[in-house]
Each structure stands twice: as C-alpha cells, then as structure tokens.
CSV table of C-alpha atoms (C1' of nucleotides) in Angstrom, one decimal:
chain,number,residue,atom,x,y,z
A,1,MET,CA,-129.6,-42.3,123.6
A,2,SER,CA,-128.5,-44.3,120.6
A,3,PRO,CA,-130.4,-47.5,119.9
A,4,GLY,CA,-132.8,-46.5,117.1
A,5,HIS,CA,-130.8,-47.0,114.0
A,6,SER,CA,-127.0,-47.5,113.5
A,7,GLU,CA,-125.8,-50.9,112.2
A,8,LEU,CA,-128.0,-53.8,112.8
A,9,PRO,CA,-126.3,-56.1,115.3
A,10,ALA,CA,-128.8,-58.7,114.5
A,11,ASP,CA,-126.0,-61.2,113.7
A,12,MET,CA,-124.9,-63.8,116.1
A,13,PRO,CA,-128.3,-64.8,117.6
A,14,ALA,CA,-127.0,-68.0,119.2
A,15,PRO,CA,-123.8,-70.1,119.1
A,16,ASP,CA,-125.4,-72.6,116.8
A,17,ALA,CA,-126.8,-70.3,114.1
A,18,GLY,CA,-125.8,-70.3,110.4
A,19,GLY,CA,-122.9,-67.9,109.8
A,20,CYS,CA,-122.2,-67.9,113.4
A,21,LEU,CA,-120.1,-71.1,113.4
A,22,ALA,CA,-117.8,-69.6,110.7
A,23,THR,CA,-117.5,-66.5,112.8
A,24,ARG,CA,-116.6,-68.5,115.9
A,25,GLU,CA,-113.9,-70.3,113.9
A,26,ILE,CA,-112.2,-67.3,112.6
A,27,LEU,CA,-112.6,-65.6,116.0
A,28,ASP,CA,-110.9,-68.5,117.7
A,29,ARG,CA,-108.1,-68.3,115.1
A,30,ILE,CA,-107.5,-64.6,115.4
A,31,GLY,CA,-108.1,-64.8,119.2
A,32,ASP,CA,-105.4,-67.5,119.7
A,33,LYS,CA,-102.0,-66.6,120.9
A,34,TRP,CA,-99.9,-66.6,117.7
A,35,SER,CA,-101.9,-66.5,114.5
A,36,LEU,CA,-102.1,-62.7,114.2
A,37,TYR,CA,-98.4,-62.3,114.8
A,38,ILE,CA,-97.6,-64.8,112.1
A,39,VAL,CA,-100.1,-63.1,109.7
A,40,ALA,CA,-98.5,-59.7,110.6
A,41,VAL,CA,-95.0,-60.9,109.7
A,42,LEU,CA,-96.2,-62.7,106.5
A,43,ALA,CA,-97.9,-59.5,105.5
A,44,ASN,CA,-94.5,-58.2,104.6
A,45,GLY,CA,-93.9,-61.1,102.2
A,46,SER,CA,-93.0,-64.8,102.2
A,47,ARG,CA,-90.9,-66.1,105.1
A,48,ARG,CA,-89.0,-69.3,105.9
A,49,PHE,CA,-89.8,-71.2,109.0
A,50,ASN,CA,-86.9,-70.0,111.1
A,51,GLU,CA,-87.3,-66.4,109.9
A,52,LEU,CA,-90.8,-66.6,111.4
A,53,LYS,CA,-89.5,-68.1,114.5
A,54,ARG,CA,-86.9,-65.4,114.9
A,55,GLY,CA,-89.3,-62.7,114.0
A,56,ILE,CA,-91.9,-63.7,116.6
A,57,ASP,CA,-90.6,-63.3,120.0
A,58,GLY,CA,-91.3,-66.1,122.4
A,59,ILE,CA,-92.9,-68.5,120.1
A,60,SER,CA,-91.9,-72.2,120.4
A,61,GLN,CA,-91.2,-74.4,117.5
A,62,ARG,CA,-94.2,-76.5,118.4
A,63,MET,CA,-96.6,-73.6,118.4
A,64,LEU,CA,-95.2,-72.1,115.2
A,65,THR,CA,-95.8,-75.4,113.4
A,66,LEU,CA,-99.2,-75.9,114.9
A,67,THR,CA,-100.4,-72.4,114.2
A,68,LEU,CA,-99.0,-72.5,110.6
A,69,ARG,CA,-100.8,-75.8,110.0
A,70,GLY,CA,-104.1,-74.2,111.2
A,71,LEU,CA,-103.6,-71.1,109.0
A,72,GLU,CA,-102.7,-73.4,106.0
A,73,ARG,CA,-105.8,-75.5,106.7
A,74,ASP,CA,-108.0,-72.4,106.7
A,75,GLY,CA,-106.5,-71.4,103.3
A,76,LEU,CA,-104.9,-68.3,104.8
A,77,VAL,CA,-101.3,-69.4,104.2
A,78,THR,CA,-99.5,-71.5,101.6
A,79,ARG,CA,-96.7,-73.8,102.4
A,80,THR,CA,-94.0,-74.4,99.8
A,81,MET,CA,-91.4,-77.1,100.6
A,82,TYR,CA,-88.0,-77.4,98.9
A,83,PRO,CA,-86.5,-80.7,99.5
A,84,THR,CA,-83.0,-79.4,99.2
A,85,ILE,CA,-80.2,-80.0,101.7
A,86,PRO,CA,-80.7,-78.4,104.1
A,87,PRO,CA,-84.5,-78.4,103.7
A,88,ARG,CA,-86.3,-75.2,103.1
A,89,VAL,CA,-90.0,-74.2,103.6
A,90,ASP,CA,-91.6,-71.0,102.6
A,91,TYR,CA,-94.8,-69.6,104.0
A,92,GLU,CA,-96.8,-67.0,102.3
A,93,LEU,CA,-100.2,-65.3,102.7
A,94,THR,CA,-102.9,-66.4,100.2
A,95,ASP,CA,-105.1,-63.8,98.6
A,96,MET,CA,-107.8,-64.6,101.2
A,97,GLY,CA,-105.2,-64.3,103.9
A,98,ARG,CA,-104.4,-60.8,102.7
A,99,THR,CA,-108.0,-59.7,102.7
A,100,LEU,CA,-108.2,-60.7,106.3
A,101,LEU,CA,-105.7,-57.9,107.0
A,102,LYS,CA,-108.1,-55.1,106.6
A,103,PRO,CA,-110.8,-56.0,109.1
A,104,VAL,CA,-108.1,-57.2,111.5
A,105,MET,CA,-106.2,-53.9,111.2
A,106,ALA,CA,-109.5,-52.1,111.9
A,107,LEU,CA,-109.7,-53.9,115.2
A,108,VAL,CA,-106.0,-53.3,116.0
A,109,ASN,CA,-106.5,-49.6,115.3
A,110,TRP,CA,-109.6,-49.6,117.6
A,111,ALA,CA,-107.4,-51.2,120.3
A,112,ASN,CA,-104.7,-48.6,119.9
A,113,GLU,CA,-107.2,-45.7,119.8
A,114,ASN,CA,-109.0,-46.9,123.0
A,115,GLN,CA,-106.1,-48.3,124.9
A,116,VAL,CA,-105.9,-45.3,127.3
A,117,ALA,CA,-109.6,-45.3,127.9
A,118,ILE,CA,-109.4,-49.0,128.7
A,119,ALA,CA,-106.5,-48.6,131.0
A,120,GLU,CA,-108.4,-45.8,132.8
A,121,ALA,CA,-111.4,-48.0,133.0
A,122,HIS,CA,-109.3,-50.7,134.6
A,123,LYS,CA,-107.9,-48.3,137.1
A,124,ARG,CA,-111.3,-47.0,138.0
A,125,PHE,CA,-112.7,-50.5,138.3
A,126,ASP,CA,-109.8,-51.9,140.4
A,127,GLU,CA,-109.7,-48.9,142.7
A,128,ALA,CA,-113.4,-48.9,143.4
A,129,PRO,CA,-114.4,-51.8,145.5
A,130,GLU,CA,-116.5,-49.7,147.8
A,131,PRO,CA,-118.3,-46.9,146.0
A,132,ASP,CA,-120.8,-49.3,144.6
A,133,GLN,CA,-123.9,-47.1,144.8
A,134,VAL,CA,-127.0,-47.1,142.9
A,135,LEU,CA,-129.9,-44.8,142.0
A,136,VAL,CA,-133.5,-46.0,142.0
A,137,GLN,CA,-136.1,-43.6,140.9
A,138,GLY,CA,-134.1,-40.6,142.1
A,139,VAL,CA,-133.0,-42.2,145.3
A,140,VAL,CA,-129.4,-43.2,146.0
A,141,TYR,CA,-128.8,-46.6,147.5
A,142,GLN,CA,-125.5,-47.7,148.9
A,143,ARG,CA,-124.4,-51.3,148.7
A,144,ARG,CA,-123.5,-53.2,151.9
B,1,MET,CA,-99.4,-42.5,117.9
B,2,SER,CA,-101.3,-44.6,115.4
B,3,PRO,CA,-100.2,-45.1,111.8
B,4,GLY,CA,-102.1,-43.0,109.4
B,5,HIS,CA,-102.6,-45.6,106.7
B,6,SER,CA,-104.2,-48.8,107.7
B,7,GLU,CA,-102.8,-51.0,105.0
B,8,LEU,CA,-99.4,-51.1,106.6
B,9,PRO,CA,-99.0,-54.3,108.6
B,10,ALA,CA,-96.0,-52.9,110.4
B,11,ASP,CA,-97.8,-53.1,113.7
B,12,MET,CA,-97.4,-55.9,116.1
B,13,PRO,CA,-93.6,-56.4,115.9
B,14,ALA,CA,-93.4,-58.4,119.1
B,15,PRO,CA,-95.7,-59.5,122.0
B,16,ASP,CA,-94.2,-56.9,124.2
B,17,ALA,CA,-94.3,-53.8,122.1
B,18,GLY,CA,-96.2,-50.6,122.8
B,19,GLY,CA,-99.7,-50.7,121.5
B,20,CYS,CA,-99.3,-54.4,121.1
B,21,LEU,CA,-100.2,-55.2,124.7
B,22,ALA,CA,-103.5,-53.3,124.4
B,23,THR,CA,-104.2,-55.2,121.1
B,24,ARG,CA,-103.5,-58.5,122.8
B,25,GLU,CA,-105.9,-57.6,125.6
B,26,ILE,CA,-108.8,-56.6,123.4
B,27,LEU,CA,-108.1,-59.6,121.1
B,28,ASP,CA,-108.2,-61.9,124.1
B,29,ARG,CA,-111.5,-60.4,125.1
B,30,ILE,CA,-113.2,-60.6,121.7
B,31,GLY,CA,-111.6,-64.0,121.2
B,32,ASP,CA,-113.0,-65.5,124.3
B,33,LYS,CA,-116.0,-67.7,124.3
B,34,TRP,CA,-118.8,-65.3,125.3
B,35,SER,CA,-117.9,-61.6,125.2
B,36,LEU,CA,-119.0,-61.0,121.7
B,37,TYR,CA,-122.4,-62.7,122.2
B,38,ILE,CA,-123.0,-60.5,125.2
B,39,VAL,CA,-122.0,-57.4,123.3
B,40,ALA,CA,-124.2,-58.5,120.4
B,41,VAL,CA,-127.2,-58.8,122.6
B,42,LEU,CA,-126.5,-55.6,124.5
B,43,ALA,CA,-126.2,-53.8,121.1
B,44,ASN,CA,-130.0,-53.9,121.0
B,45,GLY,CA,-130.2,-52.1,124.3
B,46,SER,CA,-129.9,-52.6,128.0
B,47,ARG,CA,-130.6,-56.1,129.4
B,48,ARG,CA,-131.1,-57.7,132.8
B,49,PHE,CA,-128.9,-60.5,133.9
B,50,ASN,CA,-131.4,-63.3,133.3
B,51,GLU,CA,-132.4,-61.8,130.0
B,52,LEU,CA,-128.8,-62.1,128.9
B,53,LYS,CA,-128.7,-65.6,130.2
B,54,ARG,CA,-131.8,-66.6,128.3
B,55,GLY,CA,-130.7,-64.8,125.2
B,56,ILE,CA,-127.3,-66.5,125.0
B,57,ASP,CA,-127.7,-70.2,124.5
B,58,GLY,CA,-125.5,-72.4,126.5
B,59,ILE,CA,-123.8,-69.9,128.8
B,60,SER,CA,-123.5,-70.7,132.4
B,61,GLN,CA,-124.3,-68.3,135.2
B,62,ARG,CA,-120.7,-68.4,136.2
B,63,MET,CA,-119.4,-67.4,132.8
B,64,LEU,CA,-122.0,-64.8,132.3
B,65,THR,CA,-121.0,-63.1,135.6
B,66,LEU,CA,-117.3,-63.4,134.9
B,67,THR,CA,-117.5,-62.2,131.3
B,68,LEU,CA,-119.7,-59.2,132.3
B,69,ARG,CA,-117.2,-58.3,135.0
B,70,GLY,CA,-114.4,-58.3,132.4
B,71,LEU,CA,-116.4,-56.2,130.0
B,72,GLU,CA,-117.3,-53.8,132.9
B,73,ARG,CA,-113.7,-53.6,133.9
B,74,ASP,CA,-112.7,-52.7,130.3
B,75,GLY,CA,-115.2,-49.9,130.3
B,76,LEU,CA,-117.3,-51.6,127.6
B,77,VAL,CA,-120.3,-52.3,129.7
B,78,THR,CA,-122.0,-50.5,132.6
B,79,ARG,CA,-123.7,-52.3,135.5
B,80,THR,CA,-126.6,-50.8,137.3
B,81,MET,CA,-127.9,-52.4,140.4
B,82,TYR,CA,-131.4,-51.9,141.8
B,83,PRO,CA,-131.5,-53.2,145.4
B,84,THR,CA,-135.2,-54.0,145.1
B,85,ILE,CA,-136.7,-57.3,146.2
B,86,PRO,CA,-136.2,-59.3,144.2
B,87,PRO,CA,-132.9,-57.6,143.1
B,88,ARG,CA,-132.4,-56.4,139.6
B,89,VAL,CA,-129.3,-55.6,137.7
B,90,ASP,CA,-129.2,-54.0,134.3
B,91,TYR,CA,-126.3,-54.1,131.8
B,92,GLU,CA,-125.7,-51.7,129.0
B,93,LEU,CA,-123.0,-50.9,126.5
B,94,THR,CA,-121.0,-47.8,127.1
B,95,ASP,CA,-120.3,-45.4,124.3
B,96,MET,CA,-116.9,-47.1,123.9
B,97,GLY,CA,-118.6,-50.4,123.9
B,98,ARG,CA,-120.7,-49.3,121.0
B,99,THR,CA,-117.7,-48.0,119.0
B,100,LEU,CA,-116.3,-51.5,119.2
B,101,LEU,CA,-119.3,-52.8,117.2
B,102,LYS,CA,-118.1,-51.4,113.9
B,103,PRO,CA,-114.7,-53.1,113.7
B,104,VAL,CA,-116.1,-56.3,115.1
B,105,MET,CA,-118.9,-56.4,112.6
B,106,ALA,CA,-116.3,-55.9,109.8
B,107,LEU,CA,-114.6,-59.1,111.1
B,108,VAL,CA,-117.9,-60.9,111.4
B,109,ASN,CA,-118.8,-59.9,107.8
B,110,TRP,CA,-115.4,-61.1,106.6
B,111,ALA,CA,-116.1,-64.5,108.3
B,112,ASN,CA,-119.5,-64.7,106.6
B,113,GLU,CA,-118.1,-63.7,103.2
B,114,ASN,CA,-115.3,-66.2,103.3
B,115,GLN,CA,-116.9,-69.1,105.1
B,116,VAL,CA,-117.4,-71.2,102.0
B,117,ALA,CA,-113.8,-70.6,100.9
B,118,ILE,CA,-112.6,-71.6,104.3
B,119,ALA,CA,-114.7,-74.7,104.3
B,120,GLU,CA,-113.4,-75.6,100.9
B,121,ALA,CA,-109.8,-75.0,102.1
B,122,HIS,CA,-110.5,-77.4,105.0
B,123,LYS,CA,-111.8,-80.0,102.7
B,124,ARG,CA,-108.8,-79.7,100.4
B,125,PHE,CA,-106.4,-79.8,103.3
B,126,ASP,CA,-108.0,-82.7,105.1
B,127,GLU,CA,-108.3,-84.9,101.9
B,128,ALA,CA,-104.8,-84.4,100.8
B,129,PRO,CA,-102.4,-86.4,102.9
B,130,GLU,CA,-100.5,-88.0,100.0
B,131,PRO,CA,-100.0,-85.6,97.1
B,132,ASP,CA,-97.2,-83.9,98.9
B,133,GLN,CA,-95.1,-82.9,95.9
B,134,VAL,CA,-92.9,-80.0,95.4
B,135,LEU,CA,-91.4,-77.9,92.7
B,136,VAL,CA,-87.9,-76.6,92.8
B,137,GLN,CA,-86.7,-74.4,90.0
B,138,GLY,CA,-89.0,-76.0,87.5
B,139,VAL,CA,-88.4,-79.6,88.7
B,140,VAL,CA,-91.0,-81.6,90.5
B,141,TYR,CA,-90.0,-83.6,93.5
B,142,GLN,CA,-92.2,-86.2,95.2
B,143,ARG,CA,-92.1,-86.9,98.9
B,144,ARG,CA,-91.2,-90.4,100.1
C,1,DC,C1',-133.0,-62.7,141.2
C,2,DC,C1',-128.2,-62.3,141.1
C,3,DG,C1',-124.2,-64.0,142.2
C,4,DA,C1',-120.1,-66.2,144.9
C,5,DA,C1',-117.7,-70.5,146.0
C,6,DT,C1',-116.2,-75.0,145.1
C,7,DC,C1',-115.0,-79.0,142.4
C,8,DC,C1',-113.5,-81.1,138.3
C,9,DT,C1',-112.6,-81.8,133.3
C,10,DT,C1',-110.5,-80.2,129.3
C,11,DG,C1',-107.7,-77.6,126.1
C,12,DT,C1',-103.8,-74.8,125.3
C,13,DG,C1',-99.3,-74.0,125.2
C,14,DG,C1',-94.3,-74.3,127.1
C,15,DA,C1',-89.9,-77.2,127.6
C,16,DT,C1',-87.2,-80.7,126.0
C,17,DA,C1',-85.5,-84.3,123.2
C,18,DC,C1',-85.2,-86.7,118.9
C,19,DT,C1',-85.4,-87.3,113.3
C,20,DG,C1',-84.6,-86.7,108.2
D,1,DC,C1',-83.3,-76.5,108.7
D,2,DA,C1',-87.7,-77.9,109.7
D,3,DG,C1',-90.1,-80.3,111.8
D,4,DT,C1',-92.3,-84.7,115.4
D,5,DA,C1',-93.0,-86.7,119.9
D,6,DT,C1',-93.6,-86.6,124.8
D,7,DC,C1',-94.4,-84.8,129.0
D,8,DC,C1',-96.3,-81.4,132.0
D,9,DA,C1',-98.3,-77.0,134.1
D,10,DC,C1',-101.7,-73.9,134.0
D,11,DA,C1',-105.9,-71.6,133.0
D,12,DA,C1',-110.6,-71.6,130.9
D,13,DG,C1',-114.8,-73.2,131.5
D,14,DG,C1',-118.9,-76.5,132.9
D,15,DA,C1',-121.7,-78.4,136.9
D,16,DT,C1',-123.3,-77.8,141.2
D,17,DT,C1',-124.1,-75.8,145.6
D,18,DC,C1',-124.8,-72.1,148.7
D,19,DG,C1',-126.0,-67.1,150.1
D,20,DG,C1',-128.0,-62.2,150.4
DNA sequence: CCGAATCCTTGTGGATACTG
DNA sequence: CAGTATCCACAAGGATTCGG
C-alpha cells in the first residue's frame, strides 16, 4: 500500500538514542496536563500570574507555579518580577517558545480534523467485543 | 470548524471546550510513554507482537498490550489475529495512523533542532539560584 | 506466542493552609 | 498578589505469574 517512500520514520530507534532524549523531554512537557494551555494563553502576549490562573480553567496555584517553572527552565518562558507592593510577576513566551507554536498547532489541527474519525473508532471498538474474526489465507476464523 | 490560519493561538480556551477535548486525548496518547515508539516502528510496516517488543527497548509485555489496545481503539492501528499454532498477531498503522506521522515528525524535528538551546536553558536556570535581580522602570532591585 | 491478572512502587496533581 | 509547604488520592507503569 504505502510503505515504499514517504518520510523516513527512522527516528526514535530506542528510548536511549541521541536526539531521542530531547524528544522525550519535550513530549513529556507538551503531554503534561497544563503546559500547552499556558503556552496557548501566553501566545497572545505577556500575562501576570493571576491572569494566567483565571484564564486557565481548573488549574491550581501549585500546578501553575510548577508548570511555569518547568517552562522557564526549558527556556520557553521568561519570568519578570517587579518587587512592588503588591508584587507583580509577568510571564512571556521567549522566541524559542513562540517557534514551538507552529509544530504544536499542526498537531492540534490534526486532532481537530480527525476527532470525528477517532470518536467513531472508539464507538466501533467499544461496541464490538464479539465480532473478533480473522482471515487466514482466504479462510475466516471466529474467535472463541 | 477549524481555523483557516494556523498561526492563531486562539484555540484551546479552556479544558472543556469543543475541539479541545479531542486535542487533550490525542495529546495524552502521544504524550504517554510508549505510543510514539510503537507508531515509529509500525511506520516501517506491519509488525508482530514480539517484533514490537524486541524493537522497543525497555517496554513490558503489559504496556505493549495496553498501548496497542489504546492505539487500536483510537483507530490508529489495526490488529490482525491468526489463530494458528503458535498464535500470531500482526499490527499495522491505519491510514489515519499514517497521517499522524507528519505533525508528530514536525514536533520531533523541533525537539532535535532546539535540544541544545533547551539544554543550555536548563544549565542557565539550574546554575542561577542567587542572581535574582529585577528591573522596574529603569531601576534595578536586588532580592533579599 | 500472545496476552490477562495480580501486586506493588512511583509520580502527578488536587486541596488546603500559610508567608512576604 | 504571588507564591511555598504539606498532606493525600489516584493512576501510570514495572515485575511477576498464570492461561489459551
């Protein structure tokens, strides 16, 4: 059908290979519960701590702090602190943080485009405990 | 439907919005520990269970089974069972599964391109516990 | 060969209370 | 306002054993 050419998927040979570790790290970050929401909000410009908190429904103070620290550590977000009273801290995407937006949005768009297909696949899978049948050299076998 | 221009980060307003749920699902899948390795191996063509197990370093039988079930349920992978003796089961990417490769590879490439920058950011962050100083309207404040 | 079932350890994240 | 600190619940995942 389709193997032949297309893009080489020869990346990620094993969990301990070269660029694989970096991939795992960024995947863990974008795969975690809050990072992408934060990045999405910050994509619109710099925000204060409580602006983020209000803008991201359901996030706790703790997780907002932790996730922001992680993003800052990765160099995706800058933290600017103003020791005024009351204190004020601004968070902003770095240039690198902004470049992450493109590949991430490609994935988000994929998810949107395929969400019906996925939902249908779920339905099919969940409603088919029985019809697990199989075809071997032209002969149909039924599972027992 | 989907936003025409991909640069707009106006997606993902809140964890409970429309296409957001689908996004979260697929993100959880690609963010989990093994799915992408499996997809990467299957990108080269159909594989048997133990071929996958041998090809993915460190995966347990349990997690291979569970992750394959998840991918199958999402409609990303097909499972073909041959009730021979010994039994044989082949796994293969679906067409939808193959379309996922492109956006995922974009992300993998981003990770590879930025891995040094991220490592440097880590170094900077981890080695700077003290110099926490701040600039307010042209004036530098030192933390105490 | 392919997997289900069980046990157990660990990490992630929520709730709450407290500080400067 | 912008965090820490603590406690706790739950789910992910590893190891092992059993079964068709």
